[in-house]
Structures are given as structure tokens and as C-alpha cells.
PDB file of C-alpha atoms in Angstrom:
ATOM      1  CA  UNK A   1       0.000   0.000   0.000  1.00  0.00           C
ATOM      2  CA  UNK A   2       1.678   3.244  -1.114  1.00  0.00           C
ATOM      3  CA  UNK A   3       1.124   6.525   0.752  1.00  0.00           C
ATOM      4  CA  UNK A   4      -1.113   9.071  -1.046  1.00  0.00           C
ATOM      5  CA  UNK A   5       1.024  11.285  -3.292  1.00  0.00           C
ATOM      6  CA  UNK A   6       2.189  14.775  -2.334  1.00  0.00           C
ATOM      7  CA  UNK A   7       2.487  16.129  -5.914  1.00  0.00           C
ATOM      8  CA  UNK A   8       0.776  19.484  -6.276  1.00  0.00           C
ATOM      9  CA  UNK A   9      -0.734  19.523  -2.814  1.00  0.00           C
ATOM     10  CA  UNK A  10       1.305  22.341  -1.206  1.00  0.00           C
ATOM     11  CA  UNK A  11       1.378  26.078  -1.988  1.00  0.00           C
ATOM     12  CA  UNK A  12       4.561  26.522  -4.069  1.00  0.00           C
ATOM     13  CA  UNK A  13       5.683  28.906  -6.838  1.00  0.00           C
ATOM     14  CA  UNK A  14       5.493  26.217  -9.503  1.00  0.00           C
ATOM     15  CA  UNK A  15       2.050  25.012  -8.459  1.00  0.00           C
ATOM     16  CA  UNK A  16      -0.829  26.646 -10.395  1.00  0.00           C
ATOM     17  CA  UNK A  17      -3.763  25.291  -8.351  1.00  0.00           C
ATOM     18  CA  UNK A  18      -4.965  26.156  -4.865  1.00  0.00           C
ATOM     19  CA  UNK A  19      -3.068  24.278  -2.027  1.00  0.00           C
ATOM     20  CA  UNK A  20      -4.863  21.191  -0.753  1.00  0.00           C
ATOM     21  CA  UNK A  21      -2.679  20.772   2.357  1.00  0.00           C
ATOM     22  CA  UNK A  22      -1.476  23.583   4.611  1.00  0.00           C
ATOM     23  CA  UNK A  23       0.889  21.893   7.120  1.00  0.00           C
ATOM     24  CA  UNK A  24       1.725  23.933  10.220  1.00  0.00           C
ATOM     25  CA  UNK A  25       5.127  22.211  10.666  1.00  0.00           C
ATOM     26  CA  UNK A  26       7.583  21.097   7.932  1.00  0.00           C
ATOM     27  CA  UNK A  27       6.839  17.564   6.680  1.00  0.00           C
ATOM     28  CA  UNK A  28       9.951  15.842   8.145  1.00  0.00           C
ATOM     29  CA  UNK A  29       9.983  12.452   9.924  1.00  0.00           C
ATOM     30  CA  UNK A  30      10.369  12.923  13.693  1.00  0.00           C
ATOM     31  CA  UNK A  31      12.740  10.847  15.807  1.00  0.00           C
ATOM     32  CA  UNK A  32      10.043   9.340  18.015  1.00  0.00           C
ATOM     33  CA  UNK A  33       6.738   7.592  17.454  1.00  0.00           C
ATOM     34  CA  UNK A  34       3.537   7.785  19.506  1.00  0.00           C
ATOM     35  CA  UNK A  35       2.656   5.256  22.223  1.00  0.00           C
ATOM     36  CA  UNK A  36       0.329   2.336  21.586  1.00  0.00           C
ATOM     37  CA  UNK A  37      -3.137   2.502  23.064  1.00  0.00           C
ATOM     38  CA  UNK A  38      -3.291   0.344  26.200  1.00  0.00           C
ATOM     39  CA  UNK A  39      -6.105  -2.233  26.203  1.00  0.00           C
ATOM     40  CA  UNK A  40      -8.130  -2.107  29.413  1.00  0.00           C
ATOM     41  CA  UNK A  41      -8.176  -5.607  30.907  1.00  0.00           C
ATOM     42  CA  UNK A  42     -10.996  -6.878  33.026  1.00  0.00           C
ATOM     43  CA  UNK A  43     -10.870  -7.581  36.761  1.00  0.00           C
ATOM     44  CA  UNK A  44      -9.333 -10.967  37.663  1.00  0.00           C
ATOM     45  CA  UNK A  45     -10.183 -13.374  40.514  1.00  0.00           C
ATOM     46  CA  UNK A  46     -13.745 -12.124  41.011  1.00  0.00           C
ATOM     47  CA  UNK A  47     -15.195 -15.612  41.554  1.00  0.00           C
ATOM     48  CA  UNK A  48     -12.614 -16.520  44.204  1.00  0.00           C
ATOM     49  CA  UNK A  49     -13.220 -13.219  45.938  1.00  0.00           C
ATOM     50  CA  UNK A  50     -16.993 -13.684  46.009  1.00  0.00           C
ATOM     51  CA  UNK A  51     -16.626 -17.254  47.312  1.00  0.00           C
ATOM     52  CA  UNK A  52     -14.317 -16.008  50.062  1.00  0.00           C
ATOM     53  CA  UNK A  53     -16.708 -13.217  50.988  1.00  0.00           C
ATOM     54  CA  UNK A  54     -19.648 -15.611  51.150  1.00  0.00           C
ATOM     55  CA  UNK A  55     -17.589 -17.760  53.528  1.00  0.00           C
ATOM     56  CA  UNK A  56     -16.816 -14.686  55.625  1.00  0.00           C
ATOM     57  CA  UNK A  57     -20.477 -13.750  55.797  1.00  0.00           C
ATOM     58  CA  UNK A  58     -21.340 -17.192  57.110  1.00  0.00           C
ATOM     59  CA  UNK A  59     -18.518 -17.455  59.632  1.00  0.00           C
ATOM     60  CA  UNK A  60     -18.412 -13.887  61.004  1.00  0.00           C
ATOM     61  CA  UNK A  61     -15.154 -12.924  59.267  1.00  0.00           C
ATOM     62  CA  UNK A  62     -13.035 -15.432  61.166  1.00  0.00           C
ATOM     63  CA  UNK A  63      -9.972 -16.416  59.184  1.00  0.00           C
ATOM     64  CA  UNK A  64      -9.515 -19.929  60.576  1.00  0.00           C
ATOM     65  CA  UNK A  65     -12.921 -21.018  59.296  1.00  0.00           C
ATOM     66  CA  UNK A  66     -12.186 -19.932  55.712  1.00  0.00           C
ATOM     67  CA  UNK A  67      -8.607 -21.108  55.211  1.00  0.00           C
ATOM     68  CA  UNK A  68      -9.271 -22.980  51.967  1.00  0.00           C
ATOM     69  CA  UNK A  69     -11.118 -20.122  50.261  1.00  0.00           C
ATOM     70  CA  UNK A  70      -8.460 -17.621  51.342  1.00  0.00           C
ATOM     71  CA  UNK A  71      -5.725 -19.896  50.007  1.00  0.00           C
ATOM     72  CA  UNK A  72      -7.543 -20.203  46.675  1.00  0.00           C
ATOM     73  CA  UNK A  73      -7.869 -16.434  46.472  1.00  0.00           C
ATOM     74  CA  UNK A  74      -4.146 -15.984  47.121  1.00  0.00           C
ATOM     75  CA  UNK A  75      -3.254 -18.572  44.479  1.00  0.00           C
ATOM     76  CA  UNK A  76      -5.497 -16.894  41.922  1.00  0.00           C
ATOM     77  CA  UNK A  77      -4.010 -13.467  42.740  1.00  0.00           C
ATOM     78  CA  UNK A  78      -0.414 -14.686  42.381  1.00  0.00           C
ATOM     79  CA  UNK A  79      -1.221 -16.466  39.094  1.00  0.00           C
ATOM     80  CA  UNK A  80      -2.857 -13.315  37.710  1.00  0.00           C
ATOM     81  CA  UNK A  81       0.160 -11.263  38.779  1.00  0.00           C
ATOM     82  CA  UNK A  82       2.570 -13.701  37.099  1.00  0.00           C
ATOM     83  CA  UNK A  83       0.496 -13.706  33.898  1.00  0.00           C
ATOM     84  CA  UNK A  84       0.470  -9.912  33.840  1.00  0.00           C
ATOM     85  CA  UNK A  85       4.258  -9.786  34.251  1.00  0.00           C
ATOM     86  CA  UNK A  86       4.724 -12.336  31.446  1.00  0.00           C
ATOM     87  CA  UNK A  87       2.524 -10.330  29.123  1.00  0.00           C
ATOM     88  CA  UNK A  88       4.336  -7.041  29.850  1.00  0.00           C
ATOM     89  CA  UNK A  89       7.808  -8.622  29.495  1.00  0.00           C
ATOM     90  CA  UNK A  90       6.987 -10.534  26.321  1.00  0.00           C
ATOM     91  CA  UNK A  91       5.323  -7.634  24.469  1.00  0.00           C
ATOM     92  CA  UNK A  92       3.275  -8.116  21.288  1.00  0.00           C
ATOM     93  CA  UNK A  93       4.541 -10.338  18.462  1.00  0.00           C
ATOM     94  CA  UNK A  94       5.078  -8.770  15.045  1.00  0.00           C
ATOM     95  CA  UNK A  95       6.114  -5.149  15.424  1.00  0.00           C
ATOM     96  CA  UNK A  96       8.528  -3.819  17.994  1.00  0.00           C
ATOM     97  CA  UNK A  97       7.039  -2.039  21.023  1.00  0.00           C
ATOM     98  CA  UNK A  98       7.156   1.757  20.665  1.00  0.00           C
ATOM     99  CA  UNK A  99       9.737   2.200  23.442  1.00  0.00           C
ATOM    100  CA  UNK A 100      12.286   0.023  21.591  1.00  0.00           C
ATOM    101  CA  UNK A 101      11.599   1.852  18.327  1.00  0.00           C
ATOM    102  CA  UNK A 102      12.180   5.195  20.040  1.00  0.00           C
ATOM    103  CA  UNK A 103      15.457   3.931  21.474  1.00  0.00           C
ATOM    104  CA  UNK A 104      16.656   2.875  18.017  1.00  0.00           C
ATOM    105  CA  UNK A 105      15.570   6.153  16.453  1.00  0.00           C
ATOM    106  CA  UNK A 106      17.432   8.075  19.148  1.00  0.00           C
ATOM    107  CA  UNK A 107      20.593   6.191  18.256  1.00  0.00           C
ATOM    108  CA  UNK A 108      20.134   6.575  14.507  1.00  0.00           C
ATOM    109  CA  UNK A 109      18.122   9.776  14.064  1.00  0.00           C
ATOM    110  CA  UNK A 110      16.687  11.230  10.880  1.00  0.00           C
ATOM    111  CA  UNK A 111      18.957  14.171  10.040  1.00  0.00           C
ATOM    112  CA  UNK A 112      16.906  17.161   8.905  1.00  0.00           C
ATOM    113  CA  UNK A 113      20.053  19.371   9.011  1.00  0.00           C
ATOM    114  CA  UNK A 114      22.986  19.042   6.622  1.00  0.00           C
ATOM    115  CA  UNK A 115      26.078  18.886   8.864  1.00  0.00           C
TER     116      UNK A 115
ATOM    117  CA  UNK B   1       9.224   1.575  60.862  1.00  0.00           C
ATOM    118  CA  UNK B   2      10.236   1.482  64.504  1.00  0.00           C
ATOM    119  CA  UNK B   3      13.335   3.493  63.706  1.00  0.00           C
ATOM    120  CA  UNK B   4      13.189   7.275  63.899  1.00  0.00           C
ATOM    121  CA  UNK B   5      15.898   9.546  62.520  1.00  0.00           C
ATOM    122  CA  UNK B   6      18.158   6.608  61.696  1.00  0.00           C
ATOM    123  CA  UNK B   7      18.524   5.584  65.336  1.00  0.00           C
ATOM    124  CA  UNK B   8      18.870   1.850  64.666  1.00  0.00           C
ATOM    125  CA  UNK B   9      20.404   1.235  68.095  1.00  0.00           C
ATOM    126  CA  UNK B  10      17.332   2.568  69.867  1.00  0.00           C
ATOM    127  CA  UNK B  11      14.961   0.645  67.609  1.00  0.00           C
ATOM    128  CA  UNK B  12      16.830  -2.593  68.155  1.00  0.00           C
ATOM    129  CA  UNK B  13      16.906  -2.123  71.911  1.00  0.00           C
ATOM    130  CA  UNK B  14      13.165  -1.393  71.948  1.00  0.00           C
ATOM    131  CA  UNK B  15      12.519  -4.613  70.037  1.00  0.00           C
ATOM    132  CA  UNK B  16      14.660  -6.702  72.372  1.00  0.00           C
ATOM    133  CA  UNK B  17      12.921  -5.164  75.386  1.00  0.00           C
ATOM    134  CA  UNK B  18       9.569  -5.972  73.790  1.00  0.00           C
ATOM    135  CA  UNK B  19      10.516  -9.611  73.220  1.00  0.00           C
ATOM    136  CA  UNK B  20      11.841  -9.821  76.766  1.00  0.00           C
ATOM    137  CA  UNK B  21       8.590  -8.374  78.134  1.00  0.00           C
ATOM    138  CA  UNK B  22       6.580 -10.904  76.100  1.00  0.00           C
ATOM    139  CA  UNK B  23       8.717 -13.728  77.431  1.00  0.00           C
ATOM    140  CA  UNK B  24       8.379 -12.552  81.012  1.00  0.00           C
ATOM    141  CA  UNK B  25       4.614 -12.301  80.768  1.00  0.00           C
ATOM    142  CA  UNK B  26       4.318 -15.741  79.239  1.00  0.00           C
ATOM    143  CA  UNK B  27       6.548 -17.289  81.896  1.00  0.00           C
ATOM    144  CA  UNK B  28       4.510 -15.691  84.662  1.00  0.00           C
ATOM    145  CA  UNK B  29       1.377 -17.109  83.101  1.00  0.00           C
ATOM    146  CA  UNK B  30       3.067 -20.466  82.724  1.00  0.00           C
ATOM    147  CA  UNK B  31       4.067 -20.742  86.350  1.00  0.00           C
ATOM    148  CA  UNK B  32       0.619 -19.637  87.501  1.00  0.00           C
ATOM    149  CA  UNK B  33      -1.256 -22.128  85.320  1.00  0.00           C
ATOM    150  CA  UNK B  34      -2.209 -25.720  85.997  1.00  0.00           C
ATOM    151  CA  UNK B  35      -0.371 -28.557  84.266  1.00  0.00           C
ATOM    152  CA  UNK B  36      -2.811 -29.169  81.417  1.00  0.00           C
ATOM    153  CA  UNK B  37      -2.812 -25.477  80.485  1.00  0.00           C
ATOM    154  CA  UNK B  38       0.970 -25.384  80.593  1.00  0.00           C
ATOM    155  CA  UNK B  39       1.126 -27.414  77.386  1.00  0.00           C
ATOM    156  CA  UNK B  40      -0.884 -24.808  75.484  1.00  0.00           C
ATOM    157  CA  UNK B  41       0.985 -21.683  76.663  1.00  0.00           C
ATOM    158  CA  UNK B  42       3.539 -20.616  74.062  1.00  0.00           C
ATOM    159  CA  UNK B  43       6.734 -19.236  75.575  1.00  0.00           C
ATOM    160  CA  UNK B  44       9.022 -18.594  72.627  1.00  0.00           C
ATOM    161  CA  UNK B  45       8.732 -14.814  71.939  1.00  0.00           C
ATOM    162  CA  UNK B  46       9.748 -15.197  68.292  1.00  0.00           C
ATOM    163  CA  UNK B  47       6.918 -17.584  67.458  1.00  0.00           C
ATOM    164  CA  UNK B  48       4.493 -15.289  69.290  1.00  0.00           C
ATOM    165  CA  UNK B  49       5.772 -12.311  67.292  1.00  0.00           C
ATOM    166  CA  UNK B  50       5.494 -14.039  63.919  1.00  0.00           C
ATOM    167  CA  UNK B  51       2.096 -15.569  64.647  1.00  0.00           C
ATOM    168  CA  UNK B  52       0.730 -12.239  65.917  1.00  0.00           C
ATOM    169  CA  UNK B  53       1.823 -10.428  62.767  1.00  0.00           C
ATOM    170  CA  UNK B  54       0.391 -13.201  60.611  1.00  0.00           C
ATOM    171  CA  UNK B  55      -2.925 -12.806  62.429  1.00  0.00           C
ATOM    172  CA  UNK B  56      -2.897  -9.070  61.675  1.00  0.00           C
ATOM    173  CA  UNK B  57      -2.301  -9.366  57.931  1.00  0.00           C
ATOM    174  CA  UNK B  58      -5.328  -8.329  55.862  1.00  0.00           C
ATOM    175  CA  UNK B  59      -6.368 -10.709  53.098  1.00  0.00           C
ATOM    176  CA  UNK B  60      -7.825  -8.098  50.754  1.00  0.00           C
ATOM    177  CA  UNK B  61      -7.242  -4.369  50.469  1.00  0.00           C
ATOM    178  CA  UNK B  62      -9.067  -1.303  49.197  1.00  0.00           C
ATOM    179  CA  UNK B  63      -7.822   0.922  46.397  1.00  0.00           C
ATOM    180  CA  UNK B  64      -9.324   4.307  45.433  1.00  0.00           C
ATOM    181  CA  UNK B  65     -10.340   4.115  41.758  1.00  0.00           C
ATOM    182  CA  UNK B  66     -11.431   7.215  39.860  1.00  0.00           C
ATOM    183  CA  UNK B  67     -14.535   6.556  37.777  1.00  0.00           C
ATOM    184  CA  UNK B  68     -16.984   9.120  36.514  1.00  0.00           C
ATOM    185  CA  UNK B  69     -15.445  11.914  38.563  1.00  0.00           C
ATOM    186  CA  UNK B  70     -15.829  10.089  41.865  1.00  0.00           C
ATOM    187  CA  UNK B  71     -13.406   7.974  43.862  1.00  0.00           C
ATOM    188  CA  UNK B  72     -14.700   4.526  44.806  1.00  0.00           C
ATOM    189  CA  UNK B  73     -13.025   2.184  47.318  1.00  0.00           C
ATOM    190  CA  UNK B  74     -12.586  -0.987  45.259  1.00  0.00           C
ATOM    191  CA  UNK B  75     -11.577  -4.322  46.872  1.00  0.00           C
ATOM    192  CA  UNK B  76      -8.285  -5.429  45.388  1.00  0.00           C
ATOM    193  CA  UNK B  77      -5.916  -8.362  46.155  1.00  0.00           C
ATOM    194  CA  UNK B  78      -2.708  -7.360  47.917  1.00  0.00           C
ATOM    195  CA  UNK B  79       0.772  -8.781  47.405  1.00  0.00           C
ATOM    196  CA  UNK B  80       2.546 -10.661  50.213  1.00  0.00           C
ATOM    197  CA  UNK B  81       4.929  -7.891  51.085  1.00  0.00           C
ATOM    198  CA  UNK B  82       2.155  -5.283  51.087  1.00  0.00           C
ATOM    199  CA  UNK B  83       0.197  -7.382  53.566  1.00  0.00           C
ATOM    200  CA  UNK B  84       3.177  -7.801  55.866  1.00  0.00           C
ATOM    201  CA  UNK B  85       3.896  -4.075  55.641  1.00  0.00           C
ATOM    202  CA  UNK B  86       0.289  -3.175  56.562  1.00  0.00           C
ATOM    203  CA  UNK B  87       0.332  -5.571  59.523  1.00  0.00           C
ATOM    204  CA  UNK B  88       3.542  -4.030  60.892  1.00  0.00           C
ATOM    205  CA  UNK B  89       2.385  -0.483  60.223  1.00  0.00           C
ATOM    206  CA  UNK B  90      -0.977  -0.967  61.913  1.00  0.00           C
ATOM    207  CA  UNK B  91       0.709  -2.518  64.928  1.00  0.00           C
ATOM    208  CA  UNK B  92       3.199   0.321  65.332  1.00  0.00           C
ATOM    209  CA  UNK B  93       0.728   3.172  64.767  1.00  0.00           C
ATOM    210  CA  UNK B  94      -1.676   1.545  67.207  1.00  0.00           C
ATOM    211  CA  UNK B  95       1.009   1.369  69.872  1.00  0.00           C
ATOM    212  CA  UNK B  96       2.218   4.898  69.266  1.00  0.00           C
ATOM    213  CA  UNK B  97      -1.131   6.650  69.275  1.00  0.00           C
ATOM    214  CA  UNK B  98      -3.296   4.784  71.737  1.00  0.00           C
ATOM    215  CA  UNK B  99      -1.131   4.641  74.794  1.00  0.00           C
ATOM    216  CA  UNK B 100      -0.913   6.514  78.021  1.00  0.00           C
ATOM    217  CA  UNK B 101       1.804   9.134  78.114  1.00  0.00           C
ATOM    218  CA  UNK B 102       3.745   7.310  80.828  1.00  0.00           C
ATOM    219  CA  UNK B 103       3.742   3.770  79.373  1.00  0.00           C
ATOM    220  CA  UNK B 104       6.808   2.883  77.351  1.00  0.00           C
ATOM    221  CA  UNK B 105       6.729   1.393  73.862  1.00  0.00           C
ATOM    222  CA  UNK B 106       8.026  -2.119  74.746  1.00  0.00           C
ATOM    223  CA  UNK B 107       5.324  -2.523  77.388  1.00  0.00           C
ATOM    224  CA  UNK B 108       2.511  -1.459  75.050  1.00  0.00           C
ATOM    225  CA  UNK B 109       3.884  -3.426  72.068  1.00  0.00           C
ATOM    226  CA  UNK B 110       4.203  -6.614  74.094  1.00  0.00           C
ATOM    227  CA  UNK B 111       0.596  -6.190  75.243  1.00  0.00           C
ATOM    228  CA  UNK B 112      -0.626  -5.699  71.664  1.00  0.00           C
ATOM    229  CA  UNK B 113       1.430  -8.620  70.347  1.00  0.00           C
ATOM    230  CA  UNK B 114      -0.010 -10.973  72.927  1.00  0.00           C
ATOM    231  CA  UNK B 115      -3.527  -9.804  72.140  1.00  0.00           C
ATOM    232  CA  UNK B 116      -2.972 -10.269  68.402  1.00  0.00           C
ATOM    233  CA  UNK B 117      -1.532 -13.723  69.071  1.00  0.00           C
ATOM    234  CA  UNK B 118      -4.907 -14.692  70.535  1.00  0.00           C
ATOM    235  CA  UNK B 119      -6.820 -12.983  67.649  1.00  0.00           C
ATOM    236  CA  UNK B 120      -8.138 -10.241  69.906  1.00  0.00           C
ATOM    237  CA  UNK B 121      -7.234  -6.597  70.340  1.00  0.00           C
ATOM    238  CA  UNK B 122      -7.454  -3.436  68.241  1.00  0.00           C
ATOM    239  CA  UNK B 123      -5.121  -4.395  65.394  1.00  0.00           C
ATOM    240  CA  UNK B 124      -7.058  -7.554  64.558  1.00  0.00           C
ATOM    241  CA  UNK B 125     -10.232  -5.470  64.841  1.00  0.00           C
ATOM    242  CA  UNK B 126      -8.813  -3.054  62.270  1.00  0.00           C
ATOM    243  CA  UNK B 127      -8.098  -5.971  59.947  1.00  0.00           C
ATOM    244  CA  UNK B 128     -11.690  -7.166  60.340  1.00  0.00           C
ATOM    245  CA  UNK B 129     -12.959  -3.630  59.615  1.00  0.00           C
ATOM    246  CA  UNK B 130     -10.970  -3.633  56.382  1.00  0.00           C
ATOM    247  CA  UNK B 131     -12.468  -7.005  55.438  1.00  0.00           C
ATOM    248  CA  UNK B 132     -15.963  -5.769  56.237  1.00  0.00           C
ATOM    249  CA  UNK B 133     -15.545  -2.681  54.063  1.00  0.00           C
ATOM    250  CA  UNK B 134     -14.235  -4.830  51.220  1.00  0.00           C
ATOM    251  CA  UNK B 135     -17.214  -7.136  51.632  1.00  0.00           C
ATOM    252  CA  UNK B 136     -19.608  -4.171  51.578  1.00  0.00           C
ATOM    253  CA  UNK B 137     -18.037  -2.828  48.391  1.00  0.00           C
ATOM    254  CA  UNK B 138     -17.781  -6.150  46.603  1.00  0.00           C
ATOM    255  CA  UNK B 139     -20.064  -4.939  43.793  1.00  0.00           C
ATOM    256  CA  UNK B 140     -17.423  -2.368  42.820  1.00  0.00           C
ATOM    257  CA  UNK B 141     -14.866  -5.091  42.107  1.00  0.00           C
ATOM    258  CA  UNK B 142     -15.532  -4.778  38.381  1.00  0.00           C
ATOM    259  CA  UNK B 143     -14.031  -1.282  38.366  1.00  0.00           C
ATOM    260  CA  UNK B 144     -10.610  -2.893  38.541  1.00  0.00           C
ATOM    261  CA  UNK B 145      -8.736  -3.325  35.269  1.00  0.00           C
ATOM    262  CA  UNK B 146      -5.908  -5.503  36.422  1.00  0.00           C
TER     263      UNK B 146
END
């Protein structure tokens, strides 16, 4: 897919027609890209939490009566935490994450000046 | 958290005095009790300390989440170290604020630790209050995004 062409779009001396585009800044590639939109996840471990709270309601919030439910809740919470870490470390497959791209562009910038 | 102004020496001495006070109280109870109760009385101050703090740890916490211009207290699972930190912090703030001007910190701390060991006392009550609030707000749990 090619980008739409720029021929005859700007106001220049050699251009007879009215300008189509009037850019406020010069059309030069910047050395950073914008961040990706973060997907909002949904809340994890809701079922374990509701089971634990039902147990609390029955047993007057004593912890010794609800050991198993509390242990399940802790296990679910630690698994969710580990999964979240894995997802953030791994990143998305395909393109590079925007932070890595910005790092590379900082090291090898697009020179808009001559010297 | 016990230390103030970097005075580790003072903090350490307060802790050792607390453990000594706990041990003294337990030994007095031991010698005053009958033989079948003597098996149940725990005398090692370190086990009492660790069990008391474990009894004070909250299971679930509350986080303020901004939604629609208002802050809601949403029940949220806490990590292990956050729970331990809250238990220690509640214990220390309780001992600092709610004591008579003349009682010293080791005395008050040993009292609170022994109460927490038996699942009584103000720190365990604070933990139960936190649980009750989380239980009351359980419908807001869907406001979480992690």
C-alpha cells in the first residue's frame, strides 16, 4: 500500500492550483513515534473473591474457618500477577514495542540538518 | 518503621525489650497455670511475634479508583509484602497513638502482640474492619482493570 502522493498539494511557486494541504510544521519524519493505546483488561479473581466473601459472611469474618477459600484467592491473585508480568515482558509479536523503536531512532536519528 | 531519625540502636533495643517483656509475661502465666494449660501456653517470643503479625495481615485491600469523577473504594488483592507491611504499620501506629503518656513502647507493644496472638485486640479489629468494608463494596470489584 503506497502513501497518497504529495504532488501538487502544497502552496509553491510552480504550483498553479490552490493548495490542498497547509501543514503547520515542515513535513519531516520525527525521531520518536507515539505510544500504543493500552487495552483495558478486566478484573481478575472475582469468583474466588466472592466465594471467600460468602464464607466470611457465614462465619463472622473469622480467618480460621475460611482457610481454603483464602488460600484459593491468594493462588489466583499470584497467578494473575505472574500472567500480567509475562505479558508485559513478552510484548506483542510482530512489530517492535514503541519504546524500543524510540530507542533505536534516538541512536540513529533522521537528520533534517545538513552537517 | 520502629526506627526514627536513623537511630537503629534505639529501635533494636526497643525490640529486644519488647521480646523480653513478652517472654516474662508468658513465663509468669506459665508458672501460675495448671499442668494441662501449661502445654498450650507458648513461651518462645519469636513464634508469638510471627504468629501475631500473621494474624494481623489483611487478606484483601481497598484501592481508590477514579470513575466518573468520583473515587470509589474498590476491593483489590494485595501482594505478600504489602500485607506484611500493613500488619507491621498498623501494629506500630496503634502502639504509638493509643497509649498513656507514661507507658513505654516495649510494654505497650508486648501487650498488643499478645492480644494479636490470641486474635483479639485493636489491630485484629482493624483488619476485620478492612475485610468488612471490602465485603460491603464487593459490587465495585468490576471497576478494577488488572
